[in-house]
Amino acid sequence: VKVGIIGAGQLGRMLALAGYRLGVRTVFLDPDGESSGSQVGRTIVGEINDAARIRELAAEVDVLTFDIESLAPEILAETAIGTPIYPPPAALAVTRDRLFEKRLFGEIGFPTAAYLRIDSSQDLATVPSTLDWPVVLKARRLGYDGRGQRIVRNQAELATAWETLGGGAAIAEAWVDFERELSLIGVRDSAGNTAFYPLSENIHDGGILTSTFAPLEDDTLQSDAEECLLAIMRKFDYRGVLAVEFFQARSGLIANEIAPRVHNSGHWTIEGADTSQFENHIRAILGLPLGSTAARGCSVMVNLLGEIPPRDVLLRVPGLYFHDYGKTPRPLRKLGHCTIVDTDRKRLETRARDLRNIVKL
Ligand code: AMP
C-alpha cells in the first residue's frame, strides 16, 4: 500500500514513520528534496500546487494526503481525479481561510471570538464601534505560528498593522481573556467511526507552541470539545485527523483555529497514547480500523525551536523521547521536540521544569 503526501515537513515525516511500521510506503511531493520528510521517503521534487506533479504523485499511490495548509484546494479537486484525497479538500478550503473558519464556527453554533471582516481601509474605521481594544488583526490566509497577525491597541496601530500585513483580506478579532489554551485532536474513518484524544493544554510564546501537557487533569470540557469536532467532521464527511484549538475562558470553550491535519499539540501521542495521531491518520485514510486514543499516564511535549540543545545533555535525561526533524536551524524554526511520559502528574511537572531549563524556555 502506498500513501502520497503533499508537503514533506516534519508532519509528513512523522506520518511516514508511523506508516513504515504498518508496512505502508510513502511518496512525497515537496520543492525540497532534502526536507524533513524527504529524508525518510522518496520525494517527487516540485511545487506543492503544481497540477502536473500532483497527478504524477497520484498515479503511483493508493491515497493522497497533505501535511501543509498552503495547498490550493481547487488544484486538488481538479488534478487528482481517480485517487482519493483525505482529509476532503472542501475542509481545507474552509480552514485555510480565517473568515471561512469563523463562519463555520457560527454555522455549527460553537462560540468563537467576535470578529469583523476587513477588506479595505474603510472597514478598519468600523472596528472600534464593534470591538473593544485590544484587537488581534489576522491575515485571512497563510498565517501560522503567530505569523500574519498583530495585536493592536488603537486605531493608529490598527492601520499600521494592516499595512505591515500587506493590506489584504484580513479579520479583526476581539481579544480573548483566556485562562488557558487547549486543543482537541480527533480522527474519523470512512464508516463515520470517530475517536478523540484527551484534551491537552498548550503553552504558546509569541504565537508559537512551546509545550503541551496532556491529558488535562479534569475532563469536564472534553464532551463540549468533542461536539465541536464532531460537527465539523460530519459537515465535510471528514476522513483523517482533525485538530481544533480552543481558548478556555470563564464562559467555557471558545474555538480559535481548525487544522485539517495532524497537529503539533498532538506530538505527545507518539509515546503518550496507545496509538499516535500519525498512525491513526494513516489508518483512517487507508480504511483500517482506528486505534485506541487512550493516554498512557500523562505527558509533556516540549518543542525545540531555533536550535537543538546539545544532544548528549538531552539524551542523558532519563525516559526522554527525543525527536530531531533533520531541519536546518533558523530562528524560531521547529527543529524537533521532546516528550516525557509519567504515571505521576506531580513528578511529571518536576521533570517538565527540568526539561524546560535545558531547552531554555
Ligand atoms: P492563532 O494563529 O490564531 O492560533 O494564534 C496564535 C496564538 O496567538 C494563540 O494560540 C494565542 O496565544 C494568541 N491569540 C490569537 N488570537 C487571540 C485572541 N483573539 N485573543 C487572545 N490571544 C490570541
XYZ file of N, CA, C and O and ligand atoms in Angstrom, residues 98 113 136 138 143-146 149 173-178 181 204 207-208 245 247 256-257, ligand 1:
115
model
N -9.243 32.311 7.463
C -9.767 32.605 8.796
C -11.208 33.104 8.790
O -11.933 32.897 9.765
N -14.409 33.946 19.023
C -14.231 35.367 19.337
C -14.978 36.226 18.325
O -15.016 35.892 17.136
N -7.022 41.706 17.736
C -6.000 40.948 17.011
C -6.338 40.995 15.528
O -7.419 40.562 15.129
N -5.695 39.618 11.937
C -5.130 38.384 11.367
C -5.368 38.336 9.861
O -6.511 38.529 9.413
N -1.365 32.415 7.413
C -0.774 32.747 8.712
C -0.564 31.471 9.511
O -1.416 30.596 9.509
N 0.546 31.343 10.153
C 0.744 30.219 11.072
C 1.853 30.584 12.040
O 2.649 31.490 11.785
N 1.893 29.887 13.171
C 2.908 30.138 14.187
C 3.057 31.634 14.494
O 4.171 32.150 14.603
N 1.932 32.322 14.621
C 1.968 33.742 15.003
C 2.283 34.673 13.840
O 2.250 35.890 13.986
N -0.204 37.943 11.963
C -1.124 38.563 12.911
C -0.438 39.554 13.834
O 0.755 39.449 14.106
N -10.176 40.620 15.213
C -10.791 39.695 16.164
C -10.697 40.251 17.575
O -9.673 40.827 17.954
N -11.759 40.076 18.352
C -11.745 40.530 19.750
C -10.680 39.774 20.524
O -10.438 38.584 20.288
N -10.022 40.471 21.426
C -9.053 39.850 22.318
C -9.812 38.943 23.287
O -10.836 39.330 23.835
N -9.314 37.730 23.479
C -9.957 36.806 24.402
C -9.126 36.716 25.673
O -7.932 36.415 25.612
N -9.779 36.995 26.785
C -9.091 36.950 28.068
C -9.184 35.514 28.586
O -10.043 35.198 29.394
N -8.311 34.681 28.054
C -8.459 33.248 28.359
C -7.670 32.824 29.593
O -6.709 33.479 29.987
N -5.007 27.759 27.061
C -5.285 27.324 25.693
C -5.273 25.802 25.645
O -4.380 25.153 26.188
N 1.855 28.809 24.542
C 2.407 29.493 23.363
C 3.297 30.637 23.814
O 3.120 31.196 24.881
N 2.849 33.428 19.812
C 2.025 32.740 18.820
C 2.550 31.364 18.422
O 1.923 30.661 17.639
N 3.710 30.975 18.966
C 4.284 29.672 18.611
C 4.114 28.707 19.779
O 4.388 29.055 20.931
N -8.095 24.161 18.008
C -7.524 24.873 19.156
C -8.602 25.734 19.795
O -9.377 26.387 19.086
N -9.684 28.452 23.239
C -9.353 29.211 24.443
C -10.308 28.713 25.515
O -11.497 28.544 25.254
N -10.832 28.628 18.410
C -9.925 29.582 17.776
C -9.546 29.182 16.366
O -9.682 29.957 15.437
N -9.062 27.957 16.200
C -8.496 27.595 14.901
C -8.658 26.104 14.616
O -8.550 25.283 15.525
P -3.604 31.574 16.051
O -2.658 31.653 14.899
O -4.955 32.142 15.777
O -3.663 30.187 16.618
O -2.951 32.487 17.202
C -1.709 32.148 17.785
C -1.742 32.485 19.250
O -1.945 33.883 19.457
C -2.857 31.814 20.012
O -2.513 30.499 20.359
C -2.994 32.745 21.207
O -1.968 32.501 22.157
C -2.783 34.105 20.596
N -4.089 34.661 20.155
C -4.615 34.568 18.913
N -5.824 35.154 18.840
C -6.097 35.630 20.070
C -7.207 36.341 20.651
N -8.283 36.689 19.938
N -7.134 36.653 21.961
C -6.044 36.327 22.705
N -4.973 35.667 22.215
C -4.978 35.315 20.914
